Amino acid sequence: MKLGKRWLPAHVLVWTYAALLLVPLYYLLASAFKSNDRIFAHPFALPSSLGLGNFRTAFTSADLGLAVVNSSLVTVFSLALTLLLALPAAFALARSAGRAAVVIERVFSLGFLIPTFAALFPTFLLAAATGLFHTRTFMVLFLPATALPLSIVILVQFMRTVPGEMEEAARLDGASTFGVLRHVYTPMCLPGIATVLLLNFLTFWNEYLYSLVIIGPDPAQRTVQVALPTLKAITGTDYGVLTAGTVLTLLPVWVVYTVLQKRMQQSLVSGAVTM
Amino acid sequence: MTTLTPTPGGTVVRPADPPFAARHQSPRQGGTILAVPALLWYLVFMVGPLVAIFVIAALHWPGMLQPVSFAGLGNVRTVLDDPVFWDAVRNTAIQLAVTLPVMIVCAYMLGYYVAQRPPGHRVIRYLLFIPGLVSTPAKAMVFYAALSPDGLLNGALKGVGLGSLTDAWLASPTTSLACLIALDVWSGVGFTAVLFAARLAAVPGELGEAAHLDGAGHWRTMWRIHFPVIRDYVGVVTMLQFLWTLFDSAQRVLLLTQGGPGTSSTTLSFLVYQKAFIAADLGYSQTVGVILFLVGLAGLLAIRRLFRQTY
């Protein structure tokens, strides 16, 4: 009743946009199972078979298997390091009323202003200077730094909601500062930690330009996002292989999104809102 | 920037009775040291490179292994005298002028639609996020497959008998920039709409109902009631979108058109990349980087002024 007949144009427009989002993805998925000839002749037809030939070619010609391993390594270690740095920092900033804490918190908030992209070349110099140029290691060290401002701001907000009495009680039981962080704050901030993990998982897995410049083209080190565009050069215009490769790089994110749909949407929204 | 940063006084706002607070002072103060590793990390990897942009911008540095000399403002003069720079300025201006209004208006309306919980809104919500999950290279591959001469769009045009309209979309000077803008809008509207929907959900429902009782239609309620209420949030989203468009287009340009044909799709952020890693003119590249940074700051301040709460 609330949405009367006059909403018809709105329904039509919104579902048209939804179709615009879906059609390229359908094309992507369908083409991954088709040969080039069939893609050109019948771009929208369903694939006639579910043969995995294109996937196999994409896997071998661009070393995508190794690239997936590399991406996973970079993502997992970067996530771990981000938490390792952000949790104690957020803990300190949330509990402390000192002048220093206020200043530090403000320095982190200013991080939103830094155009990370413009600093690409100096970061490249830093990688060269540390002798970590063309390695995944540098990315593992670098990515957490870019994620710290947002992660800390989100975690501080969660940690401020932990009641002081909880800490009092733990202290009376003889807990050290680290004990309080581990046994009181960390368990109580699990939703915040999940938010930070999901948000950063998406950024780290999808990171492209820095990986391209810093890790470079070496197949032993490069991530999926760097390997993917090389398919275009290797396979020429074999769209079947190209789309199969693209589908492969999307799978992990897709699985996580479908399983944790609600959680992920909340994380993304709260990430952008906090910014 | 206050809208973008958490309340500065936040740390001190902890209403507690005095003895409680006093008992807390000693152990709590000592904890600040735990923030130091993160701070150092952030200074080394983020602030350091940022400062370096300004230093390198003042250097004459024609390539990685070339001798470096001090250039002062020489790079600024070179950049300003370069017609390529002005092409990039023009392209970036077009990109911002089209993307920002289209994105904000469409996303707001779409967000309003979703917030009314129409039939199927859960499906819509699920779909809207999808481009946000797809990495830039993957998006570029989708667009490459869709817009190439034998691709999806031309196939569709031929299919409906409009074969004469087909084009090599990414390789034509008149359409390459438009393709990049289309990619931005295609992938950005959905995510931005969900942000608006989340904010609109927090607007008290009585507000809309009161307007309906007074005889206002949905169109009026949407623009005259809800829009002013979340005006400052629109400002925040506009700032984010502005920064993304200004800073992040380099990857998409690199993947899809390489700035060409000619300079028809060279944006400022791609120019920074191109001069550093392809043309190896490092002073030039970082000078554009500094300009980009200053434009970003100026834009943020302007947007903040524009969306200042007026009621």
Coordinates of C-alpha atoms in Angstrom, one line a residue:
Chain A
M1 CA 0.0 0.0 0.0
K2 CA 2.9 2.3 0.9
L3 CA 4.4 1.9 -2.6
G4 CA 1.6 2.6 -5.1
K5 CA 1.3 2.4 -8.8
R6 CA 3.4 5.5 -9.3
W7 CA 6.4 3.4 -8.2
L8 CA 6.3 1.4 -11.4
P9 CA 9.0 3.6 -13.1
A10 CA 11.2 3.2 -10.1
H11 CA 10.9 -0.6 -10.0
V12 CA 11.7 -0.7 -13.7
L13 CA 14.7 1.5 -13.4
V14 CA 16.1 -0.3 -10.4
W15 CA 15.7 -3.7 -11.9
T16 CA 17.3 -2.5 -15.2
Y17 CA 20.3 -1.4 -13.2
A18 CA 20.3 -4.8 -11.4
A19 CA 20.3 -6.4 -14.9
L20 CA 23.1 -4.2 -16.0
L21 CA 25.1 -5.5 -13.0
L22 CA 24.2 -9.1 -13.8
V23 CA 24.5 -9.3 -17.5
P24 CA 28.3 -8.7 -17.7
L25 CA 28.7 -11.2 -14.9
Y26 CA 26.5 -13.8 -16.6
Y27 CA 28.5 -13.2 -19.8
L28 CA 31.7 -13.7 -17.8
L29 CA 30.5 -16.9 -16.3
A30 CA 28.9 -18.3 -19.5
S31 CA 31.9 -17.4 -21.7
A32 CA 34.3 -19.2 -19.3
F33 CA 32.8 -22.5 -20.5
K34 CA 32.6 -21.6 -24.2
S35 CA 35.0 -21.6 -27.2
N36 CA 35.8 -18.3 -28.9
D37 CA 33.6 -19.1 -31.9
R38 CA 30.6 -19.7 -29.8
I39 CA 31.2 -16.5 -27.7
F40 CA 31.2 -14.4 -30.9
A41 CA 28.3 -16.3 -32.5
H42 CA 26.0 -16.5 -29.5
P43 CA 27.3 -14.2 -26.8
F44 CA 24.2 -14.8 -24.5
A45 CA 23.6 -18.5 -25.1
L46 CA 24.1 -20.9 -22.3
P47 CA 27.2 -22.9 -22.6
S48 CA 26.6 -26.3 -24.3
S49 CA 28.9 -28.2 -21.9
L50 CA 30.5 -27.5 -18.6
G51 CA 34.0 -28.5 -19.7
L52 CA 36.8 -27.0 -17.7
G53 CA 39.2 -26.7 -20.6
N54 CA 39.4 -22.9 -20.5
F55 CA 40.1 -23.0 -16.7
R56 CA 42.9 -25.5 -17.3
T57 CA 44.4 -23.3 -20.0
A58 CA 44.1 -20.1 -17.8
F59 CA 45.6 -22.0 -14.9
T60 CA 48.7 -23.2 -16.8
S61 CA 49.4 -20.4 -19.2
A62 CA 49.4 -17.6 -16.6
D63 CA 50.5 -19.7 -13.7
L64 CA 47.3 -18.8 -11.9
G65 CA 47.6 -21.6 -9.4
L66 CA 50.9 -20.3 -8.0
A67 CA 49.4 -16.7 -8.2
V68 CA 46.5 -17.8 -6.0
V69 CA 48.9 -19.2 -3.5
N70 CA 50.9 -16.0 -3.5
S71 CA 47.8 -13.9 -3.1
S72 CA 46.7 -16.0 -0.2
L73 CA 50.0 -15.8 1.5
V74 CA 50.2 -12.0 1.1
T75 CA 46.6 -11.6 2.3
V76 CA 46.8 -13.9 5.3
F77 CA 50.1 -12.5 6.6
S78 CA 49.0 -8.9 6.0
L79 CA 45.8 -9.5 7.9
A80 CA 47.7 -11.1 10.8
L81 CA 50.1 -8.3 11.0
T82 CA 47.4 -5.7 10.8
L83 CA 45.6 -7.2 13.8
L84 CA 48.9 -7.6 15.7
L85 CA 49.6 -3.9 15.3
A86 CA 46.1 -2.5 15.4
L87 CA 44.7 -4.4 18.4
P88 CA 47.3 -3.2 21.0
A89 CA 47.2 0.3 19.5
A90 CA 43.4 0.5 19.7
F91 CA 43.4 -0.9 23.2
A92 CA 45.9 1.7 24.3
L93 CA 44.0 4.6 22.7
A94 CA 40.6 3.5 23.9
R95 CA 41.7 3.2 27.6
S96 CA 44.1 6.1 27.8
A97 CA 43.0 9.6 28.6
G98 CA 46.5 11.0 28.3
R99 CA 47.5 13.8 26.0
A100 CA 49.8 11.6 24.0
A101 CA 46.9 9.2 23.2
V102 CA 44.8 12.1 21.8
V103 CA 47.6 13.2 19.6
I104 CA 48.3 9.7 18.3
E105 CA 44.7 9.1 17.6
R106 CA 44.5 12.3 15.6
V107 CA 47.6 11.4 13.6
F108 CA 46.0 8.1 12.6
S109 CA 42.7 9.9 11.6
L110 CA 44.7 12.2 9.3
G111 CA 45.7 9.0 7.4
F112 CA 42.4 9.2 5.5
L113 CA 43.7 12.2 3.8
I114 CA 46.9 10.6 2.4
P115 CA 46.4 9.7 -1.2
T116 CA 48.2 6.4 -1.1
F117 CA 48.3 6.2 -4.8
A118 CA 50.4 9.4 -5.3
A119 CA 53.0 7.9 -2.9
L120 CA 53.5 4.9 -5.2
F121 CA 56.9 6.0 -6.5
P122 CA 58.4 6.9 -3.0
T123 CA 57.1 3.5 -1.7
F124 CA 58.9 1.9 -4.6
L125 CA 62.1 3.7 -3.6
L126 CA 61.5 2.5 0.0
A127 CA 61.2 -1.1 -1.3
A128 CA 64.4 -0.7 -3.2
A129 CA 66.2 0.8 -0.3
T130 CA 65.2 -2.0 2.1
G131 CA 66.4 -4.6 -0.4
L132 CA 62.8 -6.0 -0.5
F133 CA 62.0 -4.9 -4.0
H134 CA 60.3 -7.6 -6.1
T135 CA 59.3 -9.6 -3.1
R136 CA 56.0 -10.5 -1.5
T137 CA 57.6 -9.7 1.9
F138 CA 57.5 -5.9 1.2
M139 CA 53.8 -6.1 0.4
V140 CA 53.2 -8.0 3.7
L141 CA 55.0 -5.2 5.5
F142 CA 53.4 -2.4 3.5
L143 CA 49.7 -3.3 3.3
P144 CA 49.0 -3.3 7.0
A145 CA 50.3 0.3 7.2
T146 CA 47.7 1.4 4.7
A147 CA 45.0 -0.4 6.6
L148 CA 46.0 0.9 10.1
P149 CA 44.1 4.2 10.2
L150 CA 40.7 2.7 9.4
S151 CA 41.3 -0.5 11.4
I152 CA 42.3 1.5 14.5
V153 CA 39.4 3.9 14.3
I154 CA 37.0 1.0 14.0
L155 CA 38.6 -1.0 16.8
V156 CA 38.8 2.0 19.2
Q157 CA 35.1 2.6 18.7
F158 CA 34.4 -1.0 19.7
M159 CA 36.8 -1.0 22.6
R160 CA 35.3 2.1 24.1
T161 CA 32.1 0.1 24.7
V162 CA 33.9 -2.3 27.0
P163 CA 32.8 -1.4 30.5
G164 CA 35.6 -0.4 32.9
E165 CA 34.4 -2.8 35.6
M166 CA 35.4 -5.8 33.4
E167 CA 38.9 -4.6 33.5
E168 CA 38.7 -3.9 37.2
A169 CA 37.6 -7.4 37.9
A170 CA 40.4 -8.9 35.7
R171 CA 43.0 -6.7 37.4
L172 CA 41.8 -7.9 40.9
D173 CA 42.3 -11.5 39.6
G174 CA 45.9 -10.5 38.9
A175 CA 45.8 -10.0 35.1
S176 CA 48.6 -8.0 33.4
T177 CA 47.9 -5.4 30.8
F178 CA 48.4 -7.9 28.1
G179 CA 46.2 -10.3 30.0
V180 CA 43.5 -7.7 30.0
L181 CA 43.9 -7.2 26.3
R182 CA 43.8 -10.9 25.6
H183 CA 41.1 -12.1 27.9
V184 CA 38.8 -9.1 28.3
Y185 CA 39.0 -6.8 25.3
T186 CA 39.7 -9.2 22.5
P187 CA 36.8 -11.5 23.2
M188 CA 34.4 -8.6 23.7
C189 CA 35.5 -6.9 20.5
L190 CA 35.1 -9.9 18.2
P191 CA 32.5 -8.2 16.0
G192 CA 34.9 -5.3 15.5
I193 CA 37.7 -7.6 14.7
A194 CA 35.5 -9.4 12.2
T195 CA 34.7 -6.1 10.6
V196 CA 38.3 -5.1 10.3
L197 CA 39.3 -8.6 8.9
L198 CA 36.6 -8.6 6.2
L199 CA 37.2 -5.1 5.1
N200 CA 40.9 -5.6 4.8
F201 CA 40.6 -9.1 3.3
L202 CA 38.8 -7.4 0.4
T203 CA 41.3 -4.6 0.0
F204 CA 44.4 -6.9 0.3
W205 CA 43.1 -9.6 -2.0
N206 CA 42.0 -7.1 -4.6
E207 CA 45.1 -4.8 -4.4
Y208 CA 46.5 -4.2 -7.9
L209 CA 48.8 -1.2 -8.6
Y210 CA 51.2 -1.6 -5.7
S211 CA 51.5 -5.3 -6.3
L212 CA 52.2 -4.7 -9.9
V213 CA 55.0 -2.2 -9.3
I214 CA 56.5 -3.7 -6.2
I215 CA 56.2 -7.4 -6.6
G216 CA 56.6 -7.1 -10.4
P217 CA 56.0 -9.7 -13.1
D218 CA 58.0 -12.6 -11.6
P219 CA 55.5 -15.6 -11.8
A220 CA 57.0 -17.0 -8.6
Q221 CA 56.0 -14.0 -6.5
R222 CA 53.2 -12.2 -8.3
T223 CA 49.6 -12.1 -7.0
V224 CA 46.4 -13.1 -9.0
Q225 CA 45.5 -9.5 -9.7
V226 CA 48.9 -9.0 -11.4
A227 CA 48.7 -12.3 -13.2
L228 CA 45.2 -11.8 -14.5
P229 CA 45.8 -9.0 -17.0
T230 CA 48.7 -10.9 -18.4
L231 CA 46.2 -13.4 -19.7
K232 CA 45.1 -10.7 -22.2
A233 CA 48.6 -10.6 -23.7
I234 CA 49.2 -14.3 -23.5
T235 CA 46.0 -15.6 -25.0
G236 CA 45.4 -12.7 -27.5
T237 CA 41.7 -12.5 -27.8
D238 CA 40.7 -15.9 -26.4
Y239 CA 37.8 -14.6 -24.4
G240 CA 37.0 -18.0 -23.1
V241 CA 40.3 -18.4 -21.3
L242 CA 40.3 -14.7 -20.2
T243 CA 36.9 -15.0 -18.6
A244 CA 37.8 -18.3 -17.0
G245 CA 40.8 -16.7 -15.4
T246 CA 38.8 -13.8 -14.1
V247 CA 36.2 -16.2 -12.6
L248 CA 39.0 -18.0 -10.8
T249 CA 40.2 -14.8 -9.1
L250 CA 36.7 -13.9 -8.1
L251 CA 35.8 -17.2 -6.4
P252 CA 37.4 -16.7 -3.0
V253 CA 35.7 -13.3 -2.5
W254 CA 32.5 -14.6 -3.9
V255 CA 32.4 -17.6 -1.4
V256 CA 33.2 -15.3 1.5
Y257 CA 30.5 -12.8 0.4
T258 CA 27.8 -15.4 0.0
V259 CA 28.5 -17.1 3.3
L260 CA 28.9 -13.9 5.3
Q261 CA 26.7 -11.6 3.3
K262 CA 25.1 -9.6 6.1
R263 CA 28.3 -9.4 8.1
M264 CA 30.3 -8.2 5.0
Q265 CA 27.7 -5.6 4.0
Q266 CA 27.8 -4.2 7.6
S267 CA 31.6 -4.2 7.5
L268 CA 31.8 -2.3 4.2
V269 CA 29.2 0.2 5.3
S270 CA 30.7 0.8 8.7
G271 CA 34.1 1.1 7.0
A272 CA 33.0 3.8 4.7
V273 CA 30.8 5.5 7.4
T274 CA 33.7 5.7 9.8
M275 CA 35.9 7.3 7.1
Chain B
M1 CA 37.7 17.3 7.9
T2 CA 35.7 17.0 11.1
T3 CA 33.1 15.0 9.4
L4 CA 35.7 12.4 8.3
T5 CA 37.5 12.1 11.6
P6 CA 36.1 10.7 14.8
T7 CA 35.1 13.3 17.4
P8 CA 38.5 14.7 18.5
G9 CA 37.5 15.0 22.1
G10 CA 36.2 11.4 22.2
T11 CA 39.0 10.1 24.4
V12 CA 38.3 12.4 27.3
V13 CA 34.5 11.9 27.3
R14 CA 34.3 9.1 29.9
P15 CA 31.8 10.1 32.5
A16 CA 32.9 8.2 35.6
D17 CA 32.7 9.1 39.3
P18 CA 36.0 10.6 40.5
P19 CA 37.3 7.7 42.7
F20 CA 36.7 5.3 39.8
A21 CA 38.6 7.5 37.4
A22 CA 41.4 8.1 39.8
R23 CA 41.9 4.4 40.4
H24 CA 42.2 4.0 36.7
Q25 CA 44.7 6.7 36.0
S26 CA 47.9 4.8 36.8
P27 CA 47.6 1.5 34.9
R28 CA 45.7 3.1 32.0
Q29 CA 48.3 5.8 31.4
G30 CA 51.0 3.3 31.0
G31 CA 49.2 1.5 28.2
T32 CA 49.8 4.3 25.6
I33 CA 53.1 2.7 24.8
L34 CA 51.2 -0.1 23.1
A35 CA 50.2 2.3 20.3
V36 CA 53.9 3.0 19.4
P37 CA 54.6 0.0 17.1
A38 CA 51.5 0.8 15.0
L39 CA 52.4 4.4 14.9
L40 CA 56.0 3.7 13.8
W41 CA 54.8 1.4 11.1
Y42 CA 52.4 3.9 9.9
L43 CA 55.0 6.7 9.9
V44 CA 57.6 4.6 8.0
F45 CA 55.3 3.2 5.3
M46 CA 52.7 6.0 4.9
V47 CA 53.9 9.3 6.1
G48 CA 57.5 8.8 4.9
P49 CA 56.5 8.3 1.3
L50 CA 54.1 11.2 1.5
V51 CA 56.8 13.5 2.6
A52 CA 59.1 12.1 -0.1
I53 CA 56.6 13.2 -2.8
F54 CA 57.2 16.8 -2.0
V55 CA 61.0 16.3 -1.9
I56 CA 61.2 14.5 -5.3
A57 CA 58.9 17.1 -6.8
A58 CA 61.7 19.6 -6.3
L59 CA 64.3 17.4 -8.0
H60 CA 65.4 17.1 -11.6
W61 CA 65.5 13.4 -11.9
P62 CA 65.3 12.1 -15.5
G63 CA 65.3 8.3 -14.7
M64 CA 66.2 5.9 -12.0
L65 CA 69.9 5.6 -12.7
Q66 CA 70.4 9.2 -13.9
P67 CA 72.1 11.9 -11.8
V68 CA 69.8 13.9 -9.6
S69 CA 70.0 17.6 -9.3
F70 CA 67.9 20.2 -7.5
A71 CA 65.3 21.8 -9.7
G72 CA 63.4 24.0 -7.3
L73 CA 60.2 25.1 -9.0
G74 CA 61.6 24.1 -12.4
N75 CA 59.4 21.0 -12.6
V76 CA 56.3 23.1 -11.9
R77 CA 57.2 25.2 -14.9
T78 CA 57.8 22.2 -17.1
V79 CA 54.5 20.6 -16.1
L80 CA 52.5 23.8 -16.6
D81 CA 54.1 24.3 -20.1
D82 CA 53.2 20.7 -21.1
P83 CA 50.1 20.4 -23.3
V84 CA 49.7 16.7 -22.1
F85 CA 49.3 18.0 -18.5
W86 CA 46.4 20.2 -19.6
D87 CA 44.8 17.4 -21.5
A88 CA 45.0 15.4 -18.3
V89 CA 43.5 18.3 -16.4
R90 CA 40.6 18.5 -18.9
N91 CA 40.0 14.8 -18.8
T92 CA 40.0 14.7 -15.0
A93 CA 37.7 17.6 -14.9
I94 CA 35.2 15.9 -17.3
Q95 CA 35.5 12.7 -15.3
L96 CA 34.7 14.5 -12.0
A97 CA 32.0 16.7 -13.5
V98 CA 30.1 13.6 -14.9
T99 CA 30.9 11.0 -12.3
L100 CA 30.1 12.9 -9.1
P101 CA 26.6 14.3 -9.9
V102 CA 25.5 11.1 -11.7
M103 CA 26.8 8.9 -8.9
I104 CA 25.4 10.9 -6.0
V105 CA 22.0 11.5 -7.5
C106 CA 21.4 8.0 -8.8
A107 CA 22.9 6.4 -5.7
Y108 CA 20.7 8.5 -3.4
M109 CA 17.6 7.7 -5.3
L110 CA 18.5 4.0 -5.5
G111 CA 19.3 4.0 -1.8
Y112 CA 16.0 5.7 -1.0
Y113 CA 14.3 3.0 -3.0
V114 CA 16.0 0.2 -1.2
A115 CA 15.3 1.8 2.2
Q116 CA 11.6 1.7 1.5
R117 CA 11.9 -2.1 1.5
P118 CA 10.1 -2.8 -1.8
P119 CA 9.5 -6.4 -2.9
G120 CA 12.8 -8.0 -3.7
H121 CA 14.9 -5.5 -1.8
R122 CA 17.1 -8.2 -0.3
V123 CA 18.0 -9.5 -3.8
I124 CA 18.7 -6.0 -4.9
R125 CA 20.9 -5.3 -1.9
Y126 CA 22.9 -8.5 -2.6
L127 CA 23.4 -7.5 -6.3
L128 CA 24.3 -3.9 -5.5
F129 CA 27.4 -5.0 -3.6
I130 CA 28.8 -7.3 -6.3
P131 CA 30.9 -4.7 -8.2
G132 CA 32.4 -3.7 -4.9
L133 CA 33.8 -7.2 -4.5
V134 CA 35.3 -7.5 -7.9
S135 CA 38.9 -6.3 -8.1
T136 CA 39.9 -3.6 -10.6
P137 CA 41.8 -6.0 -12.9
A138 CA 38.7 -8.3 -13.0
K139 CA 36.4 -5.4 -13.7
A140 CA 38.7 -4.2 -16.4
M141 CA 38.7 -7.7 -18.0
V142 CA 34.9 -7.7 -17.9
F143 CA 34.8 -4.3 -19.6
Y144 CA 37.5 -5.3 -22.0
A145 CA 35.5 -8.4 -23.1
A146 CA 32.3 -6.3 -23.3
L147 CA 33.6 -3.3 -25.2
S148 CA 36.1 -4.8 -27.6
P149 CA 35.2 -4.9 -31.3
D150 CA 33.9 -8.5 -31.1
G151 CA 32.5 -8.0 -27.6
L152 CA 29.2 -8.1 -25.8
L153 CA 28.0 -4.6 -26.6
N154 CA 28.7 -4.8 -30.3
G155 CA 27.2 -8.3 -30.4
A156 CA 24.0 -6.9 -28.7
L157 CA 23.9 -3.9 -31.1
K158 CA 24.1 -6.2 -34.1
G159 CA 21.6 -8.5 -32.5
V160 CA 18.9 -5.8 -32.4
G161 CA 19.7 -4.5 -35.9
L162 CA 21.8 -1.5 -34.9
G163 CA 25.0 -2.8 -36.5
S164 CA 25.8 0.6 -37.8
L165 CA 26.4 1.9 -34.3
T166 CA 29.1 -0.6 -33.5
D167 CA 32.5 0.9 -32.6
A168 CA 35.9 -0.1 -31.2
W169 CA 34.8 1.6 -28.0
L170 CA 38.1 1.5 -26.0
A171 CA 40.2 2.4 -29.0
S172 CA 38.3 5.4 -30.3
P173 CA 39.4 8.9 -29.1
T174 CA 35.8 10.0 -28.8
T175 CA 34.6 7.2 -26.6
S176 CA 37.6 5.9 -24.5
L177 CA 37.2 8.4 -21.7
A178 CA 33.4 7.8 -21.7
C179 CA 34.1 4.1 -21.3
L180 CA 36.2 4.7 -18.2
I181 CA 33.6 7.0 -16.8
A182 CA 30.9 4.3 -17.5
L183 CA 33.0 1.8 -15.6
D184 CA 33.3 4.1 -12.6
V185 CA 29.5 4.7 -12.5
W186 CA 28.6 1.1 -13.3
S187 CA 30.6 -0.2 -10.4
G188 CA 30.2 2.7 -7.9
V189 CA 26.4 3.4 -7.9
G190 CA 25.4 0.2 -6.1
F191 CA 27.9 0.4 -3.3
T192 CA 27.2 4.1 -2.7
A193 CA 23.4 3.4 -2.8
V194 CA 23.8 0.8 0.0
L195 CA 25.7 3.5 2.1
F196 CA 22.7 5.9 1.6
A197 CA 20.2 3.1 2.4
A198 CA 22.0 2.4 5.6
R199 CA 21.9 6.1 6.6
L200 CA 18.3 6.5 5.5
A201 CA 17.2 3.6 7.6
A202 CA 18.3 5.6 10.7
V203 CA 16.0 8.5 9.8
P204 CA 12.9 8.3 12.0
G205 CA 9.9 6.9 10.1
E206 CA 7.5 9.5 11.5
L207 CA 9.2 12.1 9.4
G208 CA 8.2 10.5 6.1
E209 CA 4.7 9.6 7.4
A210 CA 4.0 13.2 8.5
A211 CA 5.0 14.4 5.1
H212 CA 2.6 11.8 3.5
L213 CA -0.2 12.9 5.7
D214 CA 0.4 16.5 4.5
G215 CA -0.1 15.2 1.0
A216 CA 3.6 15.1 -0.2
G217 CA 4.3 12.4 -2.7
H218 CA 7.4 10.1 -2.6
W219 CA 9.3 12.4 -4.9
R220 CA 8.8 15.4 -2.7
T221 CA 9.5 13.4 0.5
M222 CA 12.6 12.0 -1.0
W223 CA 14.1 15.3 -2.0
R224 CA 12.5 17.9 0.4
I225 CA 12.4 15.9 3.6
H226 CA 15.0 13.1 3.7
F227 CA 17.7 14.7 1.6
P228 CA 18.1 17.7 3.8
V229 CA 18.0 15.5 6.9
I230 CA 21.0 13.5 5.7
R231 CA 22.7 16.4 4.0
D232 CA 25.9 16.2 5.9
Y233 CA 26.2 12.5 5.2
V234 CA 25.7 13.2 1.5
G235 CA 28.7 15.5 1.9
V236 CA 30.8 12.7 3.4
V237 CA 29.9 10.3 0.6
T238 CA 30.6 13.0 -2.0
M239 CA 34.1 13.5 -0.5
L240 CA 34.8 9.8 -0.6
Q241 CA 33.6 9.5 -4.1
F242 CA 35.6 12.6 -5.1
L243 CA 38.8 11.1 -3.7
W244 CA 38.2 7.8 -5.3
T245 CA 37.6 9.3 -8.7
L246 CA 40.5 11.7 -8.5
F247 CA 43.2 9.3 -7.1
D248 CA 42.2 5.9 -8.2
S249 CA 41.6 6.2 -11.9
A250 CA 45.2 5.3 -12.8
Q251 CA 44.7 1.5 -12.5
R252 CA 41.6 1.5 -14.7
V253 CA 43.3 3.7 -17.3
L254 CA 46.4 1.6 -17.3
L255 CA 44.4 -1.6 -17.7
L256 CA 41.9 -0.5 -20.3
T257 CA 43.3 2.3 -22.5
Q258 CA 46.8 3.2 -21.4
G259 CA 45.7 6.8 -21.6
G260 CA 45.1 6.7 -25.3
P261 CA 44.4 6.9 -28.1
G262 CA 46.7 10.0 -28.0
T263 CA 46.0 11.6 -24.7
S264 CA 42.2 11.3 -25.0
S265 CA 41.9 9.2 -21.8
T266 CA 45.0 10.4 -19.8
T267 CA 43.9 11.4 -16.3
L268 CA 46.0 13.2 -13.7
S269 CA 46.5 10.2 -11.6
F270 CA 47.5 8.1 -14.7
L271 CA 49.9 10.8 -15.6
V272 CA 51.7 10.4 -12.2
Y273 CA 52.1 6.7 -13.0
Q274 CA 53.0 7.1 -16.6
K275 CA 55.7 9.7 -16.0
A276 CA 57.2 7.7 -13.2
F277 CA 57.1 4.1 -14.5
I278 CA 56.9 4.5 -18.3
A279 CA 58.5 7.8 -19.2
A280 CA 60.9 7.7 -16.2
D281 CA 60.6 11.5 -15.6
L282 CA 60.4 11.3 -11.8
G283 CA 60.5 15.0 -10.9
Y284 CA 57.6 15.6 -13.3
S285 CA 55.6 12.6 -12.0
Q286 CA 55.9 13.7 -8.4
T287 CA 55.1 17.3 -9.2
V288 CA 51.8 16.1 -10.7
G289 CA 51.5 14.0 -7.5
V290 CA 51.8 17.2 -5.4
I291 CA 49.3 19.0 -7.6
L292 CA 46.9 16.0 -7.2
F293 CA 47.3 16.1 -3.4
L294 CA 46.6 19.9 -3.3
V295 CA 43.6 19.5 -5.6
G296 CA 42.3 16.7 -3.3
L297 CA 42.6 19.0 -0.3
A298 CA 41.0 21.9 -2.0
G299 CA 38.2 19.7 -3.3
L300 CA 37.5 18.3 0.2
L301 CA 37.3 21.8 1.7
A302 CA 35.0 23.0 -1.1
I303 CA 32.7 19.9 -0.8
R304 CA 32.5 20.3 2.9
R305 CA 31.5 24.0 2.5
L306 CA 28.9 23.1 0.0
F307 CA 27.2 20.5 2.1
R308 CA 27.4 22.4 5.4
Q309 CA 24.2 21.8 7.4
T310 CA 21.9 24.7 6.6
Y311 CA 18.8 24.1 8.6

